[in-house]
């Protein structure tokens, strides 16, 4: 199954929006549509999210982005190389559930 290019581009636009509410909503959409993505879509979104998390300045958005990445692992399509940018994050800069998501991803993929 696939969400299709139109929906994929819509998610990407939300993830890269300057508006934190849009970024958070797009991350939540990723979680909601988890079982609808095909391999290509998961690889694209996970690679983008791993780069965006490193640059994210809003902790609520960063938590949503890390949560989306954690959820995407359930698809079985993510590989360690898709998350390489994520390892630039200093763990001590994360708070609350951000740490839990980061630790989970690090335990599975680093």
PDB file of N, CA and C in Angstrom:
ATOM      1  N   UNK A   1       0.837  -1.176   0.000  1.00  0.00           N
ATOM      2  CA  UNK A   1       0.000   0.000   0.000  1.00  0.00           C
ATOM      3  C   UNK A   1       0.885   1.242   0.000  1.00  0.00           C
ATOM      4  N   UNK A   2       0.382   2.346  -0.510  1.00  0.00           N
ATOM      5  CA  UNK A   2       1.123   3.597  -0.552  1.00  0.00           C
ATOM      6  C   UNK A   2       0.157   4.761  -0.358  1.00  0.00           C
ATOM      7  N   UNK A   3       0.652   5.848   0.204  1.00  0.00           N
ATOM      8  CA  UNK A   3      -0.201   7.028   0.357  1.00  0.00           C
ATOM      9  C   UNK A   3      -0.246   7.837  -0.927  1.00  0.00           C
ATOM     10  N   UNK A   4       0.732   7.623  -1.794  1.00  0.00           N
ATOM     11  CA  UNK A   4       0.770   8.321  -3.073  1.00  0.00           C
ATOM     12  C   UNK A   4       1.557   9.618  -3.002  1.00  0.00           C
ATOM     13  N   UNK A   5       2.003  10.048  -4.163  1.00  0.00           N
ATOM     14  CA  UNK A   5       2.889  11.209  -4.231  1.00  0.00           C
ATOM     15  C   UNK A   5       2.238  12.500  -3.739  1.00  0.00           C
ATOM     16  N   UNK A   6       0.968  12.697  -4.053  1.00  0.00           N
ATOM     17  CA  UNK A   6       0.307  13.935  -3.616  1.00  0.00           C
ATOM     18  C   UNK A   6       0.279  14.031  -2.087  1.00  0.00           C
ATOM     19  N   UNK A   7      -0.104  12.954  -1.436  1.00  0.00           N
ATOM     20  CA  UNK A   7      -0.128  12.943   0.029  1.00  0.00           C
ATOM     21  C   UNK A   7       1.284  13.006   0.611  1.00  0.00           C
ATOM     22  N   UNK A   8       2.222  12.326  -0.018  1.00  0.00           N
ATOM     23  CA  UNK A   8       3.605  12.345   0.444  1.00  0.00           C
ATOM     24  C   UNK A   8       4.171  13.762   0.396  1.00  0.00           C
ATOM     25  N   UNK A   9       3.937  14.453  -0.707  1.00  0.00           N
ATOM     26  CA  UNK A   9       4.419  15.828  -0.841  1.00  0.00           C
ATOM     27  C   UNK A   9       3.741  16.737   0.189  1.00  0.00           C
ATOM     28  N   UNK A  10       2.483  16.506   0.455  1.00  0.00           N
ATOM     29  CA  UNK A  10       1.775  17.286   1.468  1.00  0.00           C
ATOM     30  C   UNK A  10       2.406  17.096   2.848  1.00  0.00           C
ATOM     31  N   UNK A  11       2.758  15.868   3.181  1.00  0.00           N
ATOM     32  CA  UNK A  11       3.428  15.600   4.458  1.00  0.00           C
ATOM     33  C   UNK A  11       4.789  16.291   4.501  1.00  0.00           C
ATOM     34  N   UNK A  12       5.540  16.176   3.420  1.00  0.00           N
ATOM     35  CA  UNK A  12       6.863  16.806   3.371  1.00  0.00           C
ATOM     36  C   UNK A  12       6.733  18.317   3.541  1.00  0.00           C
ATOM     37  N   UNK A  13       5.775  18.920   2.876  1.00  0.00           N
ATOM     38  CA  UNK A  13       5.556  20.371   3.026  1.00  0.00           C
ATOM     39  C   UNK A  13       5.271  20.728   4.484  1.00  0.00           C
ATOM     40  N   UNK A  14       4.457  19.922   5.143  1.00  0.00           N
ATOM     41  CA  UNK A  14       4.166  20.168   6.549  1.00  0.00           C
ATOM     42  C   UNK A  14       5.393  20.023   7.420  1.00  0.00           C
ATOM     43  N   UNK A  15       6.189  19.000   7.151  1.00  0.00           N
ATOM     44  CA  UNK A  15       7.386  18.759   7.954  1.00  0.00           C
ATOM     45  C   UNK A  15       8.420  19.875   7.818  1.00  0.00           C
ATOM     46  N   UNK A  16       8.475  20.520   6.661  1.00  0.00           N
ATOM     47  CA  UNK A  16       9.488  21.564   6.454  1.00  0.00           C
ATOM     48  C   UNK A  16       8.914  22.969   6.603  1.00  0.00           C
ATOM     49  N   UNK A  17       7.673  23.067   7.035  1.00  0.00           N
ATOM     50  CA  UNK A  17       7.034  24.361   7.225  1.00  0.00           C
ATOM     51  C   UNK A  17       7.767  25.190   8.283  1.00  0.00           C
ATOM     52  N   UNK A  18       7.691  26.490   8.132  1.00  0.00           N
ATOM     53  CA  UNK A  18       8.240  27.392   9.157  1.00  0.00           C
ATOM     54  C   UNK A  18       7.345  27.429  10.398  1.00  0.00           C
ATOM     55  N   UNK A  19       6.105  27.011  10.233  1.00  0.00           N
ATOM     56  CA  UNK A  19       5.126  27.040  11.312  1.00  0.00           C
ATOM     57  C   UNK A  19       5.249  25.773  12.165  1.00  0.00           C
ATOM     58  N   UNK A  20       5.551  25.922  13.454  1.00  0.00           N
ATOM     59  CA  UNK A  20       5.694  24.736  14.316  1.00  0.00           C
ATOM     60  C   UNK A  20       4.433  23.879  14.379  1.00  0.00           C
ATOM     61  N   UNK A  21       3.264  24.503  14.333  1.00  0.00           N
ATOM     62  CA  UNK A  21       2.016  23.736  14.367  1.00  0.00           C
ATOM     63  C   UNK A  21       1.896  22.828  13.147  1.00  0.00           C
ATOM     64  N   UNK A  22       2.325  23.331  11.990  1.00  0.00           N
ATOM     65  CA  UNK A  22       2.300  22.522  10.766  1.00  0.00           C
ATOM     66  C   UNK A  22       3.261  21.343  10.871  1.00  0.00           C
ATOM     67  N   UNK A  23       4.453  21.596  11.430  1.00  0.00           N
ATOM     68  CA  UNK A  23       5.440  20.526  11.573  1.00  0.00           C
ATOM     69  C   UNK A  23       4.939  19.445  12.522  1.00  0.00           C
ATOM     70  N   UNK A  24       4.329  19.876  13.615  1.00  0.00           N
ATOM     71  CA  UNK A  24       3.817  18.917  14.580  1.00  0.00           C
ATOM     72  C   UNK A  24       2.648  18.120  13.983  1.00  0.00           C
ATOM     73  N   UNK A  25       1.769  18.794  13.272  1.00  0.00           N
ATOM     74  CA  UNK A  25       0.638  18.106  12.644  1.00  0.00           C
ATOM     75  C   UNK A  25       1.105  17.099  11.590  1.00  0.00           C
ATOM     76  N   UNK A  26       2.099  17.476  10.803  1.00  0.00           N
ATOM     77  CA  UNK A  26       2.625  16.559   9.787  1.00  0.00           C
ATOM     78  C   UNK A  26       3.256  15.327  10.440  1.00  0.00           C
ATOM     79  N   UNK A  27       3.955  15.520  11.546  1.00  0.00           N
ATOM     80  CA  UNK A  27       4.540  14.387  12.267  1.00  0.00           C
ATOM     81  C   UNK A  27       3.453  13.467  12.796  1.00  0.00           C
ATOM     82  N   UNK A  28       2.375  14.054  13.287  1.00  0.00           N
ATOM     83  CA  UNK A  28       1.255  13.249  13.772  1.00  0.00           C
ATOM     84  C   UNK A  28       0.577  12.499  12.625  1.00  0.00           C
ATOM     85  N   UNK A  29       0.514  13.129  11.455  1.00  0.00           N
ATOM     86  CA  UNK A  29      -0.049  12.466  10.279  1.00  0.00           C
ATOM     87  C   UNK A  29       0.766  11.236   9.915  1.00  0.00           C
ATOM     88  N   UNK A  30       2.083  11.354  10.017  1.00  0.00           N
ATOM     89  CA  UNK A  30       2.948  10.200   9.751  1.00  0.00           C
ATOM     90  C   UNK A  30       2.544   9.035  10.654  1.00  0.00           C
ATOM     91  N   UNK A  31       2.336   9.327  11.926  1.00  0.00           N
ATOM     92  CA  UNK A  31       1.931   8.262  12.861  1.00  0.00           C
ATOM     93  C   UNK A  31       0.556   7.703  12.499  1.00  0.00           C
ATOM     94  N   UNK A  32      -0.363   8.582  12.138  1.00  0.00           N
ATOM     95  CA  UNK A  32      -1.726   8.146  11.799  1.00  0.00           C
ATOM     96  C   UNK A  32      -1.758   7.268  10.551  1.00  0.00           C
ATOM     97  N   UNK A  33      -0.897   7.540   9.603  1.00  0.00           N
ATOM     98  CA  UNK A  33      -0.894   6.824   8.329  1.00  0.00           C
ATOM     99  C   UNK A  33       0.158   5.722   8.274  1.00  0.00           C
ATOM    100  N   UNK A  34       0.703   5.367   9.396  1.00  0.00           N
ATOM    101  CA  UNK A  34       1.820   4.438   9.491  1.00  0.00           C
ATOM    102  C   UNK A  34       1.679   3.201   8.608  1.00  0.00           C
ATOM    103  N   UNK A  35       0.532   2.585   8.632  1.00  0.00           N
ATOM    104  CA  UNK A  35       0.352   1.339   7.886  1.00  0.00           C
ATOM    105  C   UNK A  35       0.008   1.553   6.423  1.00  0.00           C
ATOM    106  N   UNK A  36      -0.017   2.798   5.989  1.00  0.00           N
ATOM    107  CA  UNK A  36      -0.348   3.106   4.595  1.00  0.00           C
ATOM    108  C   UNK A  36       0.877   3.393   3.732  1.00  0.00           C
ATOM    109  N   UNK A  37       2.029   3.583   4.352  1.00  0.00           N
ATOM    110  CA  UNK A  37       3.237   3.918   3.603  1.00  0.00           C
ATOM    111  C   UNK A  37       3.879   2.680   2.989  1.00  0.00           C
ATOM    112  N   UNK A  38       4.426   2.846   1.787  1.00  0.00           N
ATOM    113  CA  UNK A  38       5.230   1.777   1.213  1.00  0.00           C
ATOM    114  C   UNK A  38       6.699   2.019   1.575  1.00  0.00           C
ATOM    115  N   UNK A  39       7.548   1.107   1.161  1.00  0.00           N
ATOM    116  CA  UNK A  39       8.976   1.185   1.508  1.00  0.00           C
ATOM    117  C   UNK A  39       9.605   2.518   1.084  1.00  0.00           C
ATOM    118  N   UNK A  40       9.363   2.934  -0.141  1.00  0.00           N
ATOM    119  CA  UNK A  40       9.964   4.177  -0.647  1.00  0.00           C
ATOM    120  C   UNK A  40       9.529   5.371   0.185  1.00  0.00           C
ATOM    121  N   UNK A  41       8.261   5.409   0.534  1.00  0.00           N
ATOM    122  CA  UNK A  41       7.738   6.528   1.311  1.00  0.00           C
ATOM    123  C   UNK A  41       8.329   6.553   2.723  1.00  0.00           C
ATOM    124  N   UNK A  42       8.445   5.396   3.340  1.00  0.00           N
ATOM    125  CA  UNK A  42       9.046   5.321   4.675  1.00  0.00           C
ATOM    126  C   UNK A  42      10.495   5.769   4.635  1.00  0.00           C
ATOM    127  N   UNK A  43      11.243   5.299   3.641  1.00  0.00           N
ATOM    128  CA  UNK A  43      12.661   5.670   3.539  1.00  0.00           C
ATOM    129  C   UNK A  43      12.803   7.178   3.365  1.00  0.00           C
ATOM    130  N   UNK A  44      11.950   7.765   2.530  1.00  0.00           N
ATOM    131  CA  UNK A  44      12.020   9.199   2.287  1.00  0.00           C
ATOM    132  C   UNK A  44      11.671   9.989   3.558  1.00  0.00           C
ATOM    133  N   UNK A  45      10.589   9.634   4.191  1.00  0.00           N
ATOM    134  CA  UNK A  45      10.150  10.365   5.384  1.00  0.00           C
ATOM    135  C   UNK A  45      11.131  10.179   6.537  1.00  0.00           C
ATOM    136  N   UNK A  46      11.633   8.985   6.730  1.00  0.00           N
ATOM    137  CA  UNK A  46      12.559   8.755   7.843  1.00  0.00           C
ATOM    138  C   UNK A  46      13.874   9.496   7.642  1.00  0.00           C
ATOM    139  N   UNK A  47      14.367   9.523   6.414  1.00  0.00           N
ATOM    140  CA  UNK A  47      15.604  10.268   6.143  1.00  0.00           C
ATOM    141  C   UNK A  47      15.382  11.759   6.370  1.00  0.00           C
ATOM    142  N   UNK A  48      14.252  12.277   5.929  1.00  0.00           N
ATOM    143  CA  UNK A  48      13.941  13.694   6.131  1.00  0.00           C
ATOM    144  C   UNK A  48      13.780  14.000   7.614  1.00  0.00           C
ATOM    145  N   UNK A  49      13.000  13.200   8.313  1.00  0.00           N
ATOM    146  CA  UNK A  49      12.788  13.438   9.743  1.00  0.00           C
ATOM    147  C   UNK A  49      14.093  13.397  10.530  1.00  0.00           C
ATOM    148  N   UNK A  50      14.976  12.482  10.203  1.00  0.00           N
ATOM    149  CA  UNK A  50      16.228  12.394  10.961  1.00  0.00           C
ATOM    150  C   UNK A  50      17.083  13.646  10.780  1.00  0.00           C
ATOM    151  N   UNK A  51      16.974  14.278   9.624  1.00  0.00           N
ATOM    152  CA  UNK A  51      17.676  15.556   9.415  1.00  0.00           C
ATOM    153  C   UNK A  51      16.955  16.700  10.105  1.00  0.00           C
ATOM    154  N   UNK A  52      15.641  16.694  10.038  1.00  0.00           N
ATOM    155  CA  UNK A  52      14.858  17.781  10.637  1.00  0.00           C
ATOM    156  C   UNK A  52      14.980  17.807  12.156  1.00  0.00           C
ATOM    157  N   UNK A  53      15.019  16.644  12.783  1.00  0.00           N
ATOM    158  CA  UNK A  53      15.127  16.579  14.240  1.00  0.00           C
ATOM    159  C   UNK A  53      16.384  17.303  14.710  1.00  0.00           C
ATOM    160  N   UNK A  54      17.455  17.156  13.979  1.00  0.00           N
ATOM    161  CA  UNK A  54      18.722  17.785  14.346  1.00  0.00           C
ATOM    162  C   UNK A  54      18.603  19.310  14.319  1.00  0.00           C
ATOM    163  N   UNK A  55      17.809  19.831  13.407  1.00  0.00           N
ATOM    164  CA  UNK A  55      17.664  21.278  13.231  1.00  0.00           C
ATOM    165  C   UNK A  55      16.508  21.880  14.027  1.00  0.00           C
ATOM    166  N   UNK A  56      15.643  21.048  14.555  1.00  0.00           N
ATOM    167  CA  UNK A  56      14.424  21.524  15.216  1.00  0.00           C
ATOM    168  C   UNK A  56      14.734  22.346  16.462  1.00  0.00           C
ATOM    169  N   UNK A  57      14.070  23.491  16.585  1.00  0.00           N
ATOM    170  CA  UNK A  57      14.279  24.380  17.730  1.00  0.00           C
ATOM    171  C   UNK A  57      13.127  24.328  18.727  1.00  0.00           C
ATOM    172  N   UNK A  58      11.996  23.799  18.314  1.00  0.00           N
ATOM    173  CA  UNK A  58      10.817  23.695  19.188  1.00  0.00           C
ATOM    174  C   UNK A  58      10.766  22.293  19.792  1.00  0.00           C
ATOM    175  N   UNK A  59      10.793  22.214  21.115  1.00  0.00           N
ATOM    176  CA  UNK A  59      10.857  20.883  21.740  1.00  0.00           C
ATOM    177  C   UNK A  59       9.600  20.056  21.476  1.00  0.00           C
ATOM    178  N   UNK A  60       8.416  20.677  21.409  1.00  0.00           N
ATOM    179  CA  UNK A  60       7.201  19.913  21.112  1.00  0.00           C
ATOM    180  C   UNK A  60       7.279  19.291  19.721  1.00  0.00           C
ATOM    181  N   UNK A  61       7.801  20.049  18.768  1.00  0.00           N
ATOM    182  CA  UNK A  61       7.954  19.533  17.404  1.00  0.00           C
ATOM    183  C   UNK A  61       8.994  18.428  17.366  1.00  0.00           C
ATOM    184  N   UNK A  62      10.106  18.647  18.067  1.00  0.00           N
ATOM    185  CA  UNK A  62      11.161  17.635  18.086  1.00  0.00           C
ATOM    186  C   UNK A  62      10.637  16.335  18.683  1.00  0.00           C
ATOM    187  N   UNK A  63       9.835  16.435  19.734  1.00  0.00           N
ATOM    188  CA  UNK A  63       9.254  15.236  20.332  1.00  0.00           C
ATOM    189  C   UNK A  63       8.346  14.537  19.329  1.00  0.00           C
ATOM    190  N   UNK A  64       7.531  15.297  18.615  1.00  0.00           N
ATOM    191  CA  UNK A  64       6.630  14.711  17.606  1.00  0.00           C
ATOM    192  C   UNK A  64       7.413  14.055  16.478  1.00  0.00           C
ATOM    193  N   UNK A  65       8.493  14.693  16.068  1.00  0.00           N
ATOM    194  CA  UNK A  65       9.328  14.147  14.993  1.00  0.00           C
ATOM    195  C   UNK A  65      10.019  12.855  15.433  1.00  0.00           C
ATOM    196  N   UNK A  66      10.552  12.851  16.652  1.00  0.00           N
ATOM    197  CA  UNK A  66      11.179  11.636  17.177  1.00  0.00           C
ATOM    198  C   UNK A  66      10.147  10.527  17.366  1.00  0.00           C
ATOM    199  N   UNK A  67       8.962  10.896  17.805  1.00  0.00           N
ATOM    200  CA  UNK A  67       7.888   9.911  17.957  1.00  0.00           C
ATOM    201  C   UNK A  67       7.539   9.300  16.607  1.00  0.00           C
ATOM    202  N   UNK A  68       7.411  10.147  15.586  1.00  0.00           N
ATOM    203  CA  UNK A  68       7.101   9.649  14.236  1.00  0.00           C
ATOM    204  C   UNK A  68       8.185   8.687  13.755  1.00  0.00           C
ATOM    205  N   UNK A  69       9.445   9.032  13.990  1.00  0.00           N
ATOM    206  CA  UNK A  69      10.540   8.133  13.606  1.00  0.00           C
ATOM    207  C   UNK A  69      10.438   6.802  14.344  1.00  0.00           C
ATOM    208  N   UNK A  70      10.153   6.864  15.628  1.00  0.00           N
ATOM    209  CA  UNK A  70      10.007   5.629  16.406  1.00  0.00           C
ATOM    210  C   UNK A  70       8.880   4.772  15.860  1.00  0.00           C
ATOM    211  N   UNK A  71       7.764   5.393  15.525  1.00  0.00           N
ATOM    212  CA  UNK A  71       6.627   4.666  14.970  1.00  0.00           C
ATOM    213  C   UNK A  71       6.972   4.052  13.614  1.00  0.00           C
ATOM    214  N   UNK A  72       7.706   4.795  12.795  1.00  0.00           N
ATOM    215  CA  UNK A  72       8.072   4.299  11.464  1.00  0.00           C
ATOM    216  C   UNK A  72       8.911   3.031  11.527  1.00  0.00           C
ATOM    217  N   UNK A  73       9.601   2.811  12.642  1.00  0.00           N
ATOM    218  CA  UNK A  73      10.410   1.595  12.749  1.00  0.00           C
ATOM    219  C   UNK A  73       9.537   0.344  12.696  1.00  0.00           C
ATOM    220  N   UNK A  74       8.266   0.487  13.073  1.00  0.00           N
ATOM    221  CA  UNK A  74       7.352  -0.659  13.058  1.00  0.00           C
ATOM    222  C   UNK A  74       7.110  -1.192  11.651  1.00  0.00           C
ATOM    223  N   UNK A  75       7.379  -0.392  10.638  1.00  0.00           N
ATOM    224  CA  UNK A  75       7.161  -0.834   9.260  1.00  0.00           C
ATOM    225  C   UNK A  75       8.198  -1.860   8.829  1.00  0.00           C
ATOM    226  N   UNK A  76       9.357  -1.864   9.493  1.00  0.00           N
ATOM    227  CA  UNK A  76      10.433  -2.759   9.102  1.00  0.00           C
ATOM    228  C   UNK A  76      11.238  -2.261   7.911  1.00  0.00           C
ATOM    229  N   UNK A  77      10.917  -1.067   7.424  1.00  0.00           N
ATOM    230  CA  UNK A  77      11.589  -0.530   6.236  1.00  0.00           C
ATOM    231  C   UNK A  77      12.791   0.365   6.558  1.00  0.00           C
ATOM    232  N   UNK A  78      12.930   0.799   7.797  1.00  0.00           N
ATOM    233  CA  UNK A  78      14.026   1.694   8.161  1.00  0.00           C
ATOM    234  C   UNK A  78      15.296   0.889   8.375  1.00  0.00           C
ATOM    235  N   UNK A  79      16.398   1.446   7.876  1.00  0.00           N
ATOM    236  CA  UNK A  79      17.725   0.863   8.083  1.00  0.00           C
ATOM    237  C   UNK A  79      18.590   1.894   8.796  1.00  0.00           C
ATOM    238  N   UNK A  80      19.646   1.450   9.412  1.00  0.00           N
ATOM    239  CA  UNK A  80      20.512   2.336  10.188  1.00  0.00           C
ATOM    240  C   UNK A  80      20.972   3.543   9.379  1.00  0.00           C
ATOM    241  N   UNK A  81      21.288   3.352   8.120  1.00  0.00           N
ATOM    242  CA  UNK A  81      21.766   4.453   7.286  1.00  0.00           C
ATOM    243  C   UNK A  81      20.750   5.563   7.083  1.00  0.00           C
ATOM    244  N   UNK A  82      19.469   5.245   7.242  1.00  0.00           N
ATOM    245  CA  UNK A  82      18.425   6.256   7.085  1.00  0.00           C
ATOM    246  C   UNK A  82      18.432   7.265   8.224  1.00  0.00           C
ATOM    247  N   UNK A  83      19.037   6.900   9.348  1.00  0.00           N
ATOM    248  CA  UNK A  83      18.987   7.740  10.542  1.00  0.00           C
ATOM    249  C   UNK A  83      20.319   8.392  10.896  1.00  0.00           C
ATOM    250  N   UNK A  84      21.298   8.306  10.027  1.00  0.00           N
ATOM    251  CA  UNK A  84      22.643   8.821  10.329  1.00  0.00           C
ATOM    252  C   UNK A  84      22.626  10.261  10.857  1.00  0.00           C
ATOM    253  N   UNK A  85      21.884  11.202  10.256  1.00  0.00           N
ATOM    254  CA  UNK A  85      21.909  12.566  10.780  1.00  0.00           C
ATOM    255  C   UNK A  85      21.478  12.669  12.246  1.00  0.00           C
ATOM    256  N   UNK A  86      20.620  11.762  12.671  1.00  0.00           N
ATOM    257  CA  UNK A  86      20.079  11.793  14.030  1.00  0.00           C
ATOM    258  C   UNK A  86      21.170  11.726  15.088  1.00  0.00           C
ATOM    259  N   UNK A  87      22.267  11.067  14.776  1.00  0.00           N
ATOM    260  CA  UNK A  87      23.314  10.867  15.782  1.00  0.00           C
ATOM    261  C   UNK A  87      24.132  12.127  16.037  1.00  0.00           C
ATOM    262  N   UNK A  88      23.812  13.207  15.347  1.00  0.00           N
ATOM    263  CA  UNK A  88      24.441  14.500  15.634  1.00  0.00           C
ATOM    264  C   UNK A  88      23.852  15.161  16.883  1.00  0.00           C
ATOM    265  N   UNK A  89      22.691  14.684  17.299  1.00  0.00           N
ATOM    266  CA  UNK A  89      22.021  15.275  18.465  1.00  0.00           C
ATOM    267  C   UNK A  89      22.764  14.883  19.731  1.00  0.00           C
ATOM    268  N   UNK A  90      22.953  15.872  20.580  1.00  0.00           N
ATOM    269  CA  UNK A  90      23.501  15.579  21.901  1.00  0.00           C
ATOM    270  C   UNK A  90      22.346  15.164  22.805  1.00  0.00           C
ATOM    271  N   UNK A  91      22.436  13.983  23.353  1.00  0.00           N
ATOM    272  CA  UNK A  91      21.351  13.442  24.176  1.00  0.00           C
ATOM    273  C   UNK A  91      21.002  14.366  25.332  1.00  0.00           C
ATOM    274  N   UNK A  92      21.992  15.057  25.894  1.00  0.00           N
ATOM    275  CA  UNK A  92      21.738  15.920  27.057  1.00  0.00           C
ATOM    276  C   UNK A  92      20.943  17.183  26.705  1.00  0.00           C
ATOM    277  N   UNK A  93      20.662  17.406  25.426  1.00  0.00           N
ATOM    278  CA  UNK A  93      19.832  18.551  25.029  1.00  0.00           C
ATOM    279  C   UNK A  93      18.360  18.166  24.932  1.00  0.00           C
ATOM    280  N   UNK A  94      18.073  16.877  25.077  1.00  0.00           N
ATOM    281  CA  UNK A  94      16.701  16.389  24.952  1.00  0.00           C
ATOM    282  C   UNK A  94      16.024  16.347  26.317  1.00  0.00           C
ATOM    283  N   UNK A  95      14.679  16.413  26.281  1.00  0.00           N
ATOM    284  CA  UNK A  95      13.911  16.388  27.522  1.00  0.00           C
ATOM    285  C   UNK A  95      12.767  15.384  27.427  1.00  0.00           C
ATOM    286  N   UNK A  96      12.366  14.870  28.573  1.00  0.00           N
ATOM    287  CA  UNK A  96      11.175  14.039  28.676  1.00  0.00           C
ATOM    288  C   UNK A  96      11.139  12.880  27.696  1.00  0.00           C
ATOM    289  N   UNK A  97      10.024  12.778  26.976  1.00  0.00           N
ATOM    290  CA  UNK A  97       9.850  11.655  26.060  1.00  0.00           C
ATOM    291  C   UNK A  97      10.762  11.734  24.840  1.00  0.00           C
ATOM    292  N   UNK A  98      11.358  12.916  24.602  1.00  0.00           N
ATOM    293  CA  UNK A  98      12.358  13.007  23.525  1.00  0.00           C
ATOM    294  C   UNK A  98      13.486  12.021  23.799  1.00  0.00           C
ATOM    295  N   UNK A  99      13.908  11.948  25.055  1.00  0.00           N
ATOM    296  CA  UNK A  99      14.995  11.054  25.454  1.00  0.00           C
ATOM    297  C   UNK A  99      14.592   9.596  25.227  1.00  0.00           C
ATOM    298  N   UNK A 100      13.352   9.263  25.592  1.00  0.00           N
ATOM    299  CA  UNK A 100      12.880   7.890  25.411  1.00  0.00           C
ATOM    300  C   UNK A 100      12.898   7.485  23.942  1.00  0.00           C
ATOM    301  N   UNK A 101      12.384   8.351  23.076  1.00  0.00           N
ATOM    302  CA  UNK A 101      12.370   8.050  21.641  1.00  0.00           C
ATOM    303  C   UNK A 101      13.790   7.945  21.092  1.00  0.00           C
ATOM    304  N   UNK A 102      14.647   8.882  21.491  1.00  0.00           N
ATOM    305  CA  UNK A 102      16.031   8.885  21.027  1.00  0.00           C
ATOM    306  C   UNK A 102      16.749   7.613  21.476  1.00  0.00           C
ATOM    307  N   UNK A 103      16.580   7.264  22.746  1.00  0.00           N
ATOM    308  CA  UNK A 103      17.238   6.061  23.269  1.00  0.00           C
ATOM    309  C   UNK A 103      16.750   4.802  22.552  1.00  0.00           C
ATOM    310  N   UNK A 104      15.463   4.746  22.281  1.00  0.00           N
ATOM    311  CA  UNK A 104      14.924   3.602  21.546  1.00  0.00           C
ATOM    312  C   UNK A 104      15.579   3.499  20.177  1.00  0.00           C
ATOM    313  N   UNK A 105      15.610   4.632  19.453  1.00  0.00           N
ATOM    314  CA  UNK A 105      16.203   4.631  18.112  1.00  0.00           C
ATOM    315  C   UNK A 105      17.692   4.298  18.153  1.00  0.00           C
ATOM    316  N   UNK A 106      18.394   4.861  19.141  1.00  0.00           N
ATOM    317  CA  UNK A 106      19.828   4.578  19.272  1.00  0.00           C
ATOM    318  C   UNK A 106      20.056   3.098  19.583  1.00  0.00           C
ATOM    319  N   UNK A 107      19.215   2.536  20.437  1.00  0.00           N
ATOM    320  CA  UNK A 107      19.350   1.127  20.775  1.00  0.00           C
ATOM    321  C   UNK A 107      19.106   0.203  19.591  1.00  0.00           C
ATOM    322  N   UNK A 108      18.230   0.611  18.700  1.00  0.00           N
ATOM    323  CA  UNK A 108      17.885  -0.216  17.541  1.00  0.00           C
ATOM    324  C   UNK A 108      18.807  -0.003  16.345  1.00  0.00           C
ATOM    325  N   UNK A 109      19.335   1.228  16.165  1.00  0.00           N
ATOM    326  CA  UNK A 109      19.963   1.558  14.892  1.00  0.00           C
ATOM    327  C   UNK A 109      21.375   2.141  14.974  1.00  0.00           C
ATOM    328  N   UNK A 110      21.887   2.465  16.121  1.00  0.00           N
ATOM    329  CA  UNK A 110      23.245   3.058  16.113  1.00  0.00           C
ATOM    330  C   UNK A 110      24.304   2.016  16.382  1.00  0.00           C
TER     331      UNK A 110
END
